[in-house]
PDB file of C-alpha atoms in Angstrom:
ATOM      1  CA  UNK A 197      62.309 -80.441 -66.806  1.00  0.00           C
ATOM      2  CA  UNK A 198      62.121 -80.235 -70.574  1.00  0.00           C
ATOM      3  CA  UNK A 199      59.584 -83.020 -71.104  1.00  0.00           C
ATOM      4  CA  UNK A 200      55.963 -82.676 -71.907  1.00  0.00           C
ATOM      5  CA  UNK A 201      54.923 -83.272 -68.307  1.00  0.00           C
ATOM      6  CA  UNK A 202      52.852 -86.123 -66.892  1.00  0.00           C
ATOM      7  CA  UNK A 203      51.320 -88.250 -69.615  1.00  0.00           C
ATOM      8  CA  UNK A 204      47.567 -88.298 -69.113  1.00  0.00           C
ATOM      9  CA  UNK A 205      46.806 -90.677 -71.985  1.00  0.00           C
ATOM     10  CA  UNK A 206      47.981 -94.300 -72.017  1.00  0.00           C
ATOM     11  CA  UNK A 207      51.543 -94.647 -73.310  1.00  0.00           C
ATOM     12  CA  UNK A 208      51.394 -95.499 -77.004  1.00  0.00           C
ATOM     13  CA  UNK A 209      53.333 -98.549 -78.122  1.00  0.00           C
ATOM     14  CA  UNK A 210      54.419 -98.483 -81.754  1.00  0.00           C
ATOM     15  CA  UNK A 211      56.694-100.462 -83.997  1.00  0.00           C
ATOM     16  CA  UNK A 212      57.239 -97.212 -85.889  1.00  0.00           C
ATOM     17  CA  UNK A 213      56.170 -93.911 -84.366  1.00  0.00           C
ATOM     18  CA  UNK A 214      52.550 -93.280 -85.353  1.00  0.00           C
ATOM     19  CA  UNK A 215      51.965 -96.741 -86.862  1.00  0.00           C
ATOM     20  CA  UNK A 216      49.973 -99.427 -85.059  1.00  0.00           C
ATOM     21  CA  UNK A 217      50.779-103.018 -86.057  1.00  0.00           C
ATOM     22  CA  UNK A 218      50.683-106.302 -84.229  1.00  0.00           C
ATOM     23  CA  UNK A 219      52.135-108.805 -86.643  1.00  0.00           C
ATOM     24  CA  UNK A 220      55.759-107.756 -87.100  1.00  0.00           C
ATOM     25  CA  UNK A 221      58.062-110.775 -87.154  1.00  0.00           C
ATOM     26  CA  UNK A 222      61.367-111.171 -85.307  1.00  0.00           C
ATOM     27  CA  UNK A 223      63.394-110.236 -88.378  1.00  0.00           C
ATOM     28  CA  UNK A 224      61.733-106.845 -88.527  1.00  0.00           C
ATOM     29  CA  UNK A 225      64.078-104.047 -89.557  1.00  0.00           C
ATOM     30  CA  UNK A 226      63.306-100.546 -90.768  1.00  0.00           C
ATOM     31  CA  UNK A 227      65.666 -97.755 -91.828  1.00  0.00           C
ATOM     32  CA  UNK A 228      64.664 -94.220 -92.739  1.00  0.00           C
ATOM     33  CA  UNK A 229      65.919 -90.631 -92.622  1.00  0.00           C
ATOM     34  CA  UNK A 230      65.040 -88.852 -89.384  1.00  0.00           C
ATOM     35  CA  UNK A 231      63.276 -86.089 -91.303  1.00  0.00           C
ATOM     36  CA  UNK A 232      60.737 -88.475 -92.864  1.00  0.00           C
ATOM     37  CA  UNK A 233      58.865 -89.117 -89.642  1.00  0.00           C
ATOM     38  CA  UNK A 234      60.085 -86.444 -87.224  1.00  0.00           C
ATOM     39  CA  UNK A 235      59.706 -83.628 -89.724  1.00  0.00           C
ATOM     40  CA  UNK A 236      56.103 -84.657 -90.296  1.00  0.00           C
ATOM     41  CA  UNK A 237      55.478 -84.315 -86.544  1.00  0.00           C
ATOM     42  CA  UNK A 238      57.070 -80.859 -86.149  1.00  0.00           C
ATOM     43  CA  UNK A 239      60.288 -82.528 -84.929  1.00  0.00           C
ATOM     44  CA  UNK A 240      58.549 -83.636 -81.732  1.00  0.00           C
ATOM     45  CA  UNK A 241      58.320 -87.330 -80.917  1.00  0.00           C
ATOM     46  CA  UNK A 242      55.896 -87.635 -78.025  1.00  0.00           C
ATOM     47  CA  UNK A 243      56.132 -90.263 -75.248  1.00  0.00           C
ATOM     48  CA  UNK A 244      55.765 -93.789 -76.604  1.00  0.00           C
ATOM     49  CA  UNK A 245      57.526 -97.153 -76.548  1.00  0.00           C
ATOM     50  CA  UNK A 246      58.491 -99.878 -79.031  1.00  0.00           C
ATOM     51  CA  UNK A 247      57.643-103.385 -77.785  1.00  0.00           C
ATOM     52  CA  UNK A 248      60.480-105.814 -78.471  1.00  0.00           C
ATOM     53  CA  UNK A 249      62.298-103.344 -80.724  1.00  0.00           C
ATOM     54  CA  UNK A 250      65.326-101.122 -80.278  1.00  0.00           C
ATOM     55  CA  UNK A 251      66.143 -97.917 -82.096  1.00  0.00           C
ATOM     56  CA  UNK A 252      69.586 -96.670 -83.105  1.00  0.00           C
ATOM     57  CA  UNK A 253      69.865 -93.159 -84.499  1.00  0.00           C
ATOM     58  CA  UNK A 254      72.740 -91.399 -86.221  1.00  0.00           C
ATOM     59  CA  UNK A 255      72.613 -87.617 -85.852  1.00  0.00           C
ATOM     60  CA  UNK A 256      74.632 -85.987 -88.625  1.00  0.00           C
ATOM     61  CA  UNK A 257      73.380 -82.415 -88.163  1.00  0.00           C
ATOM     62  CA  UNK A 258      71.109 -80.638 -85.738  1.00  0.00           C
ATOM     63  CA  UNK A 259      70.541 -82.009 -82.263  1.00  0.00           C
ATOM     64  CA  UNK A 260      67.987 -81.672 -79.495  1.00  0.00           C
ATOM     65  CA  UNK A 261      67.286 -83.753 -76.431  1.00  0.00           C
ATOM     66  CA  UNK A 262      66.121 -87.228 -75.586  1.00  0.00           C
ATOM     67  CA  UNK A 263      64.163 -88.398 -72.565  1.00  0.00           C
ATOM     68  CA  UNK A 264      64.009 -92.120 -71.742  1.00  0.00           C
ATOM     69  CA  UNK A 265      61.862 -93.006 -68.740  1.00  0.00           C
ATOM     70  CA  UNK A 266      63.206 -90.612 -66.062  1.00  0.00           C
ATOM     71  CA  UNK A 267      66.550 -89.776 -67.702  1.00  0.00           C
ATOM     72  CA  UNK A 268      67.339 -86.893 -70.032  1.00  0.00           C
ATOM     73  CA  UNK A 269      70.161 -86.649 -72.567  1.00  0.00           C
ATOM     74  CA  UNK A 270      71.371 -83.842 -74.775  1.00  0.00           C
ATOM     75  CA  UNK A 271      71.897 -84.852 -78.403  1.00  0.00           C
ATOM     76  CA  UNK A 272      75.314 -83.726 -79.682  1.00  0.00           C
ATOM     77  CA  UNK A 273      76.408 -83.724 -83.323  1.00  0.00           C
ATOM     78  CA  UNK A 274      77.593 -86.033 -84.729  1.00  0.00           C
ATOM     79  CA  UNK A 275      76.383 -88.744 -82.407  1.00  0.00           C
ATOM     80  CA  UNK A 276      74.702 -92.102 -82.003  1.00  0.00           C
ATOM     81  CA  UNK A 277      71.556 -92.560 -79.910  1.00  0.00           C
ATOM     82  CA  UNK A 278      70.204 -95.763 -78.405  1.00  0.00           C
ATOM     83  CA  UNK A 279      66.616 -96.340 -77.299  1.00  0.00           C
ATOM     84  CA  UNK A 280      66.144 -99.852 -75.848  1.00  0.00           C
ATOM     85  CA  UNK A 281      62.998-101.869 -76.373  1.00  0.00           C
ATOM     86  CA  UNK A 282      59.889-101.232 -74.281  1.00  0.00           C
ATOM     87  CA  UNK A 283      61.282 -98.019 -72.726  1.00  0.00           C
ATOM     88  CA  UNK A 284      59.033 -94.970 -72.808  1.00  0.00           C
ATOM     89  CA  UNK A 285      60.827 -92.136 -74.565  1.00  0.00           C
ATOM     90  CA  UNK A 286      60.289 -88.789 -76.217  1.00  0.00           C
ATOM     91  CA  UNK A 287      62.518 -86.659 -78.428  1.00  0.00           C
ATOM     92  CA  UNK A 288      62.620 -82.972 -79.293  1.00  0.00           C
ATOM     93  CA  UNK A 289      64.751 -82.503 -82.390  1.00  0.00           C
ATOM     94  CA  UNK A 290      66.045 -79.185 -83.595  1.00  0.00           C
ATOM     95  CA  UNK A 291      64.181 -78.391 -86.831  1.00  0.00           C
ATOM     96  CA  UNK A 292      66.124 -79.657 -89.803  1.00  0.00           C
ATOM     97  CA  UNK A 293      67.990 -82.344 -87.873  1.00  0.00           C
ATOM     98  CA  UNK A 294      69.564 -84.747 -90.340  1.00  0.00           C
ATOM     99  CA  UNK A 295      70.475 -88.398 -89.943  1.00  0.00           C
ATOM    100  CA  UNK A 296      68.966 -91.881 -89.965  1.00  0.00           C
ATOM    101  CA  UNK A 297      66.991 -94.040 -87.567  1.00  0.00           C
ATOM    102  CA  UNK A 298      67.104 -97.832 -87.445  1.00  0.00           C
ATOM    103  CA  UNK A 299      64.258 -99.737 -85.805  1.00  0.00           C
ATOM    104  CA  UNK A 300      65.208-103.371 -85.244  1.00  0.00           C
ATOM    105  CA  UNK A 301      63.639-106.299 -83.450  1.00  0.00           C
ATOM    106  CA  UNK A 302      65.650-107.521 -80.472  1.00  0.00           C
ATOM    107  CA  UNK A 303      65.695-110.919 -82.164  1.00  0.00           C
ATOM    108  CA  UNK A 304      67.316-109.373 -85.233  1.00  0.00           C
ATOM    109  CA  UNK A 305      70.001-107.739 -83.090  1.00  0.00           C
ATOM    110  CA  UNK A 306      70.693-111.097 -81.442  1.00  0.00           C
ATOM    111  CA  UNK A 307      70.982-112.701 -84.877  1.00  0.00           C
ATOM    112  CA  UNK A 308      73.436-110.089 -86.142  1.00  0.00           C
ATOM    113  CA  UNK A 309      75.469-110.228 -82.911  1.00  0.00           C
ATOM    114  CA  UNK A 310      75.925-113.969 -83.506  1.00  0.00           C
ATOM    115  CA  UNK A 311      76.246-114.829 -79.823  1.00  0.00           C
ATOM    116  CA  UNK A 312      78.422-111.868 -78.788  1.00  0.00           C
ATOM    117  CA  UNK A 313      76.611-110.592 -75.694  1.00  0.00           C
ATOM    118  CA  UNK A 314      78.650-107.373 -75.684  1.00  0.00           C
ATOM    119  CA  UNK A 315      77.085-106.330 -78.989  1.00  0.00           C
ATOM    120  CA  UNK A 316      73.593-107.061 -77.665  1.00  0.00           C
ATOM    121  CA  UNK A 317      74.333-105.147 -74.457  1.00  0.00           C
ATOM    122  CA  UNK A 318      75.276-102.127 -76.567  1.00  0.00           C
ATOM    123  CA  UNK A 319      71.576-101.565 -77.360  1.00  0.00           C
ATOM    124  CA  UNK A 320      70.209-102.486 -73.938  1.00  0.00           C
ATOM    125  CA  UNK A 321      71.020 -99.145 -72.293  1.00  0.00           C
ATOM    126  CA  UNK A 322      69.649 -95.745 -73.336  1.00  0.00           C
ATOM    127  CA  UNK A 323      71.932 -92.869 -74.130  1.00  0.00           C
ATOM    128  CA  UNK A 324      73.573 -90.528 -76.592  1.00  0.00           C
ATOM    129  CA  UNK A 325      77.180 -90.974 -77.668  1.00  0.00           C
ATOM    130  CA  UNK A 326      79.142 -88.076 -79.126  1.00  0.00           C
ATOM    131  CA  UNK A 327      81.476 -89.194 -81.898  1.00  0.00           C
ATOM    132  CA  UNK A 328      83.820 -86.199 -81.832  1.00  0.00           C
ATOM    133  CA  UNK A 329      86.968 -86.798 -79.820  1.00  0.00           C
ATOM    134  CA  UNK A 330      86.598 -90.583 -79.820  1.00  0.00           C
ATOM    135  CA  UNK A 331      88.383 -93.423 -81.579  1.00  0.00           C
ATOM    136  CA  UNK A 332      85.206 -94.205 -83.510  1.00  0.00           C
ATOM    137  CA  UNK A 333      85.365 -92.704 -86.997  1.00  0.00           C
ATOM    138  CA  UNK A 334      82.293 -90.540 -87.526  1.00  0.00           C
ATOM    139  CA  UNK A 335      82.453 -90.799 -91.320  1.00  0.00           C
ATOM    140  CA  UNK A 336      82.592 -94.572 -91.044  1.00  0.00           C
ATOM    141  CA  UNK A 337      79.429 -94.547 -88.943  1.00  0.00           C
ATOM    142  CA  UNK A 338      77.740 -92.210 -91.416  1.00  0.00           C
ATOM    143  CA  UNK A 339      78.743 -94.537 -94.257  1.00  0.00           C
ATOM    144  CA  UNK A 340      77.278 -97.572 -92.455  1.00  0.00           C
ATOM    145  CA  UNK A 341      73.912 -95.833 -91.997  1.00  0.00           C
ATOM    146  CA  UNK A 342      73.876 -94.484 -95.551  1.00  0.00           C
ATOM    147  CA  UNK A 343      74.780 -97.871 -96.987  1.00  0.00           C
ATOM    148  CA  UNK A 344      72.177 -99.658 -94.873  1.00  0.00           C
ATOM    149  CA  UNK A 345      69.498 -97.227 -96.005  1.00  0.00           C
ATOM    150  CA  UNK A 346      70.435 -97.698 -99.671  1.00  0.00           C
ATOM    151  CA  UNK A 347      70.278-101.469 -99.296  1.00  0.00           C
ATOM    152  CA  UNK A 348      66.978-101.209 -97.426  1.00  0.00           C
ATOM    153  CA  UNK A 349      65.135 -99.251-100.128  1.00  0.00           C
ATOM    154  CA  UNK A 350      66.187-101.358-103.109  1.00  0.00           C
ATOM    155  CA  UNK A 351      66.511-105.001-103.979  1.00  0.00           C
ATOM    156  CA  UNK A 352      69.789-106.334-105.323  1.00  0.00           C
ATOM    157  CA  UNK A 353      71.747-109.580-105.024  1.00  0.00           C
ATOM    158  CA  UNK A 354      73.254-109.944-101.567  1.00  0.00           C
ATOM    159  CA  UNK A 355      70.913-107.373-100.021  1.00  0.00           C
ATOM    160  CA  UNK A 356      70.352-109.203 -96.731  1.00  0.00           C
ATOM    161  CA  UNK A 357      74.014-109.953 -95.960  1.00  0.00           C
ATOM    162  CA  UNK A 358      74.899-106.384 -96.972  1.00  0.00           C
ATOM    163  CA  UNK A 359      72.402-105.029 -94.436  1.00  0.00           C
ATOM    164  CA  UNK A 360      73.695-107.426 -91.780  1.00  0.00           C
ATOM    165  CA  UNK A 361      77.252-106.253 -92.467  1.00  0.00           C
ATOM    166  CA  UNK A 362      76.304-102.599 -91.930  1.00  0.00           C
ATOM    167  CA  UNK A 363      74.304-103.425 -88.804  1.00  0.00           C
ATOM    168  CA  UNK A 364      77.339-105.215 -87.435  1.00  0.00           C
ATOM    169  CA  UNK A 365      79.511-102.161 -88.115  1.00  0.00           C
ATOM    170  CA  UNK A 366      77.042-100.010 -86.196  1.00  0.00           C
ATOM    171  CA  UNK A 367      76.848-102.396 -83.232  1.00  0.00           C
ATOM    172  CA  UNK A 368      80.647-102.504 -83.042  1.00  0.00           C
ATOM    173  CA  UNK A 369      80.757 -98.688 -83.109  1.00  0.00           C
ATOM    174  CA  UNK A 370      78.281 -98.578 -80.209  1.00  0.00           C
ATOM    175  CA  UNK A 371      80.275-101.159 -78.279  1.00  0.00           C
ATOM    176  CA  UNK A 372      83.445 -99.114 -78.671  1.00  0.00           C
ATOM    177  CA  UNK A 373      81.728 -95.868 -77.714  1.00  0.00           C
ATOM    178  CA  UNK A 374      80.315 -97.494 -74.584  1.00  0.00           C
ATOM    179  CA  UNK A 375      83.757 -98.861 -73.722  1.00  0.00           C
ATOM    180  CA  UNK A 376      85.367 -95.445 -74.171  1.00  0.00           C
ATOM    181  CA  UNK A 377      82.683 -93.808 -72.022  1.00  0.00           C
ATOM    182  CA  UNK A 378      83.211 -96.419 -69.312  1.00  0.00           C
ATOM    183  CA  UNK A 379      86.968 -95.849 -69.414  1.00  0.00           C
ATOM    184  CA  UNK A 380      86.494 -92.079 -69.149  1.00  0.00           C
ATOM    185  CA  UNK A 381      84.090 -92.532 -66.242  1.00  0.00           C
ATOM    186  CA  UNK A 382      86.568 -94.821 -64.527  1.00  0.00           C
ATOM    187  CA  UNK A 383      89.362 -92.304 -65.086  1.00  0.00           C
ATOM    188  CA  UNK A 384      87.173 -89.483 -63.826  1.00  0.00           C
ATOM    189  CA  UNK A 385      86.391 -91.564 -60.755  1.00  0.00           C
ATOM    190  CA  UNK A 386      90.094 -92.224 -60.248  1.00  0.00           C
ATOM    191  CA  UNK A 387      90.844 -88.497 -60.575  1.00  0.00           C
ATOM    192  CA  UNK A 388      88.150 -87.664 -58.027  1.00  0.00           C
ATOM    193  CA  UNK A 389      89.568 -90.296 -55.689  1.00  0.00           C
ATOM    194  CA  UNK A 390      93.042 -88.803 -55.995  1.00  0.00           C
ATOM    195  CA  UNK A 391      91.790 -85.267 -55.373  1.00  0.00           C
ATOM    196  CA  UNK A 392      89.903 -86.366 -52.256  1.00  0.00           C
ATOM    197  CA  UNK A 393      92.819 -88.498 -51.069  1.00  0.00           C
ATOM    198  CA  UNK A 394      95.237 -85.568 -51.447  1.00  0.00           C
ATOM    199  CA  UNK A 395      92.951 -83.195 -49.573  1.00  0.00           C
ATOM    200  CA  UNK A 396      92.563 -85.731 -46.795  1.00  0.00           C
ATOM    201  CA  UNK A 397      96.322 -86.122 -46.409  1.00  0.00           C
ATOM    202  CA  UNK A 398      96.716 -82.354 -46.074  1.00  0.00           C
ATOM    203  CA  UNK A 399      93.903 -82.129 -43.538  1.00  0.00           C
ATOM    204  CA  UNK A 400      95.280 -85.112 -41.650  1.00  0.00           C
ATOM    205  CA  UNK A 401      98.724 -83.526 -41.384  1.00  0.00           C
ATOM    206  CA  UNK A 402      97.197 -80.407 -39.893  1.00  0.00           C
ATOM    207  CA  UNK A 403      94.882 -82.113 -37.413  1.00  0.00           C
ATOM    208  CA  UNK A 404      96.051 -85.638 -36.533  1.00  0.00           C
ATOM    209  CA  UNK A 405      97.115 -84.583 -33.035  1.00  0.00           C
ATOM    210  CA  UNK A 406      93.722 -83.179 -32.098  1.00  0.00           C
ATOM    211  CA  UNK A 407      91.133 -84.903 -34.284  1.00  0.00           C
ATOM    212  CA  UNK A 408      90.722 -88.681 -34.161  1.00  0.00           C
ATOM    213  CA  UNK A 409      87.218 -89.174 -35.583  1.00  0.00           C
ATOM    214  CA  UNK A 410      86.555 -89.869 -39.248  1.00  0.00           C
ATOM    215  CA  UNK A 411      83.328 -87.906 -39.018  1.00  0.00           C
ATOM    216  CA  UNK A 412      85.355 -84.716 -38.553  1.00  0.00           C
ATOM    217  CA  UNK A 413      87.548 -85.334 -41.586  1.00  0.00           C
ATOM    218  CA  UNK A 414      84.696 -86.454 -43.813  1.00  0.00           C
ATOM    219  CA  UNK A 415      82.533 -83.467 -42.854  1.00  0.00           C
ATOM    220  CA  UNK A 416      85.433 -81.066 -43.405  1.00  0.00           C
ATOM    221  CA  UNK A 417      85.934 -82.513 -46.876  1.00  0.00           C
ATOM    222  CA  UNK A 418      82.221 -82.497 -47.690  1.00  0.00           C
ATOM    223  CA  UNK A 419      81.874 -86.260 -48.102  1.00  0.00           C
ATOM    224  CA  UNK A 420      80.624 -89.229 -46.098  1.00  0.00           C
ATOM    225  CA  UNK A 421      83.033 -91.464 -44.141  1.00  0.00           C
ATOM    226  CA  UNK A 422      82.420 -94.395 -46.543  1.00  0.00           C
ATOM    227  CA  UNK A 423      83.261 -92.159 -49.524  1.00  0.00           C
ATOM    228  CA  UNK A 424      86.460 -90.997 -47.827  1.00  0.00           C
ATOM    229  CA  UNK A 425      87.405 -94.584 -47.044  1.00  0.00           C
ATOM    230  CA  UNK A 426      86.773 -95.618 -50.638  1.00  0.00           C
ATOM    231  CA  UNK A 427      89.102 -92.898 -51.966  1.00  0.00           C
ATOM    232  CA  UNK A 428      91.844 -93.796 -49.493  1.00  0.00           C
ATOM    233  CA  UNK A 429      91.589 -97.494 -50.287  1.00  0.00           C
ATOM    234  CA  UNK A 430      91.660 -96.765 -54.016  1.00  0.00           C
ATOM    235  CA  UNK A 431      94.785 -94.601 -53.823  1.00  0.00           C
ATOM    236  CA  UNK A 432      96.663 -95.951 -50.777  1.00  0.00           C
ATOM    237  CA  UNK A 433      95.232 -99.391 -50.141  1.00  0.00           C
ATOM    238  CA  UNK A 434      94.236 -98.382 -46.615  1.00  0.00           C
ATOM    239  CA  UNK A 435      91.188 -96.864 -44.969  1.00  0.00           C
ATOM    240  CA  UNK A 436      91.164 -93.283 -43.745  1.00  0.00           C
ATOM    241  CA  UNK A 437      91.305 -94.521 -40.141  1.00  0.00           C
ATOM    242  CA  UNK A 438      94.308 -96.707 -40.895  1.00  0.00           C
ATOM    243  CA  UNK A 439      96.086 -93.723 -42.424  1.00  0.00           C
ATOM    244  CA  UNK A 440      95.364 -91.674 -39.292  1.00  0.00           C
ATOM    245  CA  UNK A 441      96.663 -94.425 -37.041  1.00  0.00           C
ATOM    246  CA  UNK A 442      99.812 -94.810 -39.147  1.00  0.00           C
ATOM    247  CA  UNK A 443     100.471 -91.078 -38.912  1.00  0.00           C
ATOM    248  CA  UNK A 444     100.091 -91.158 -35.134  1.00  0.00           C
ATOM    249  CA  UNK A 445     102.509 -94.082 -34.827  1.00  0.00           C
ATOM    250  CA  UNK A 446     105.065 -92.364 -37.077  1.00  0.00           C
ATOM    251  CA  UNK A 447     104.925 -89.240 -34.919  1.00  0.00           C
ATOM    252  CA  UNK A 448     105.219 -91.266 -31.725  1.00  0.00           C
ATOM    253  CA  UNK A 449     108.248 -93.120 -33.113  1.00  0.00           C
ATOM    254  CA  UNK A 450     109.926 -89.808 -33.949  1.00  0.00           C
ATOM    255  CA  UNK A 451     109.515 -88.601 -30.386  1.00  0.00           C
ATOM    256  CA  UNK A 452     110.662 -91.904 -28.939  1.00  0.00           C
ATOM    257  CA  UNK A 453     113.771 -91.957 -31.097  1.00  0.00           C
ATOM    258  CA  UNK A 454     114.819 -88.311 -31.087  1.00  0.00           C
ATOM    259  CA  UNK A 455     113.586 -86.847 -27.747  1.00  0.00           C
ATOM    260  CA  UNK A 456     113.769 -87.660 -24.058  1.00  0.00           C
ATOM    261  CA  UNK A 457     110.051 -87.094 -23.513  1.00  0.00           C
ATOM    262  CA  UNK A 458     108.330 -89.723 -21.411  1.00  0.00           C
ATOM    263  CA  UNK A 459     105.852 -92.119 -22.973  1.00  0.00           C
ATOM    264  CA  UNK A 460     103.017 -90.286 -21.195  1.00  0.00           C
ATOM    265  CA  UNK A 461     104.237 -86.920 -22.510  1.00  0.00           C
ATOM    266  CA  UNK A 462     104.491 -88.231 -26.034  1.00  0.00           C
ATOM    267  CA  UNK A 463     101.007 -89.698 -25.833  1.00  0.00           C
ATOM    268  CA  UNK A 464      99.607 -86.437 -24.527  1.00  0.00           C
ATOM    269  CA  UNK A 465     101.341 -84.424 -27.240  1.00  0.00           C
ATOM    270  CA  UNK A 466      99.683 -86.437 -30.002  1.00  0.00           C
ATOM    271  CA  UNK A 467      96.260 -86.419 -28.407  1.00  0.00           C
ATOM    272  CA  UNK A 468      96.129 -89.356 -25.959  1.00  0.00           C
ATOM    273  CA  UNK A 469      95.158 -88.259 -22.455  1.00  0.00           C
ATOM    274  CA  UNK A 470      95.385 -91.799 -21.052  1.00  0.00           C
ATOM    275  CA  UNK A 471      99.010 -93.076 -21.065  1.00  0.00           C
ATOM    276  CA  UNK A 472      97.876 -96.689 -20.717  1.00  0.00           C
ATOM    277  CA  UNK A 473      95.586 -96.381 -23.722  1.00  0.00           C
ATOM    278  CA  UNK A 474      98.375 -94.786 -25.753  1.00  0.00           C
ATOM    279  CA  UNK A 475     100.732 -97.635 -24.861  1.00  0.00           C
ATOM    280  CA  UNK A 476      98.162-100.209 -25.963  1.00  0.00           C
ATOM    281  CA  UNK A 477      97.465 -98.282 -29.169  1.00  0.00           C
ATOM    282  CA  UNK A 478     101.167 -98.074 -30.009  1.00  0.00           C
ATOM    283  CA  UNK A 479     101.896-101.690 -29.098  1.00  0.00           C
ATOM    284  CA  UNK A 480      99.121-103.044 -31.332  1.00  0.00           C
ATOM    285  CA  UNK A 481     100.412-101.184 -34.342  1.00  0.00           C
ATOM    286  CA  UNK A 482     104.176-101.191 -33.805  1.00  0.00           C
ATOM    287  CA  UNK A 483     104.409-104.737 -32.472  1.00  0.00           C
ATOM    288  CA  UNK A 484     106.134-103.669 -29.253  1.00  0.00           C
ATOM    289  CA  UNK A 485     105.608-101.288 -26.335  1.00  0.00           C
ATOM    290  CA  UNK A 486     106.791 -97.670 -26.629  1.00  0.00           C
ATOM    291  CA  UNK A 487     109.661 -98.160 -24.198  1.00  0.00           C
ATOM    292  CA  UNK A 488     110.839-101.316 -25.943  1.00  0.00           C
ATOM    293  CA  UNK A 489     110.697 -99.589 -29.300  1.00  0.00           C
ATOM    294  CA  UNK A 490     112.781 -96.680 -27.964  1.00  0.00           C
ATOM    295  CA  UNK A 491     115.487 -99.032 -26.741  1.00  0.00           C
ATOM    296  CA  UNK A 492     115.646-101.187 -29.878  1.00  0.00           C
ATOM    297  CA  UNK A 493     115.442 -98.270 -32.310  1.00  0.00           C
ATOM    298  CA  UNK A 494     118.197 -96.322 -30.564  1.00  0.00           C
ATOM    299  CA  UNK A 495     120.411 -99.395 -30.345  1.00  0.00           C
ATOM    300  CA  UNK A 496     119.950-100.052 -34.060  1.00  0.00           C
ATOM    301  CA  UNK A 497     120.619 -96.392 -34.887  1.00  0.00           C
ATOM    302  CA  UNK A 498     123.873 -96.396 -32.922  1.00  0.00           C
ATOM    303  CA  UNK A 499     124.994 -99.555 -34.694  1.00  0.00           C
ATOM    304  CA  UNK A 500     124.884-101.619 -31.538  1.00  0.00           C
TER     305      UNK A 500
END
């Protein structure tokens, strides 16, 4: 745990870290270099929250870590950080960290998003988003923050729409980063499903004659039966049990078609001690009794 431990004092709630105000309107927006406030506090931002305000940070150089409620995030470079409103958070920056921080009222974000809920959602979840290796252009993000800060500290014609334009660029960048992260997570999940599915098929091939319980297969693979079923359904469209039953029926059909073994012998060979139970099992899944299948399959094979 890298945090400062249990907070013994009441959680401070600031509009800007270290400033107490109560009359900030819904259009409230503030932009400043990270060093202005964090550097003055030895690069340590202690646990606090911003009521009704979100923070978006661009980290150009440096790094550190962020803790929001009970979650911790490393801060890569370059990256964007999101701290949603009312969430208790603390930050430990590396000394000399460079970048900008935007503090914006939720109402201002809604105004800039102009009814696009995806843009609002982009600042509703805490996290850090590395820019390297993504489709989001890091220099474009840097430019948006730099431009917003320049507009914020001076007054010129078109200042407000210029700030809105840069805020919109930043929200779109966050939306795209979140989408890319979601796609990577989905792909990673798909890859994990495939790996588990492949291991299950190998284990099934080795043990389908002797092991009929999903608990055995799941335990051997180090997962729960529901997790195994989820992977099989994702990659094969069938549960793990259905795959086992299909493999048993395929093996039984091979024996019925290519050997003279009795139905009871075939059932015993693939793990059914009760011939009657094996016949019922086969009939339910093949649509006909073992003997009937043997006759029809051999007739079809001989061209009769």
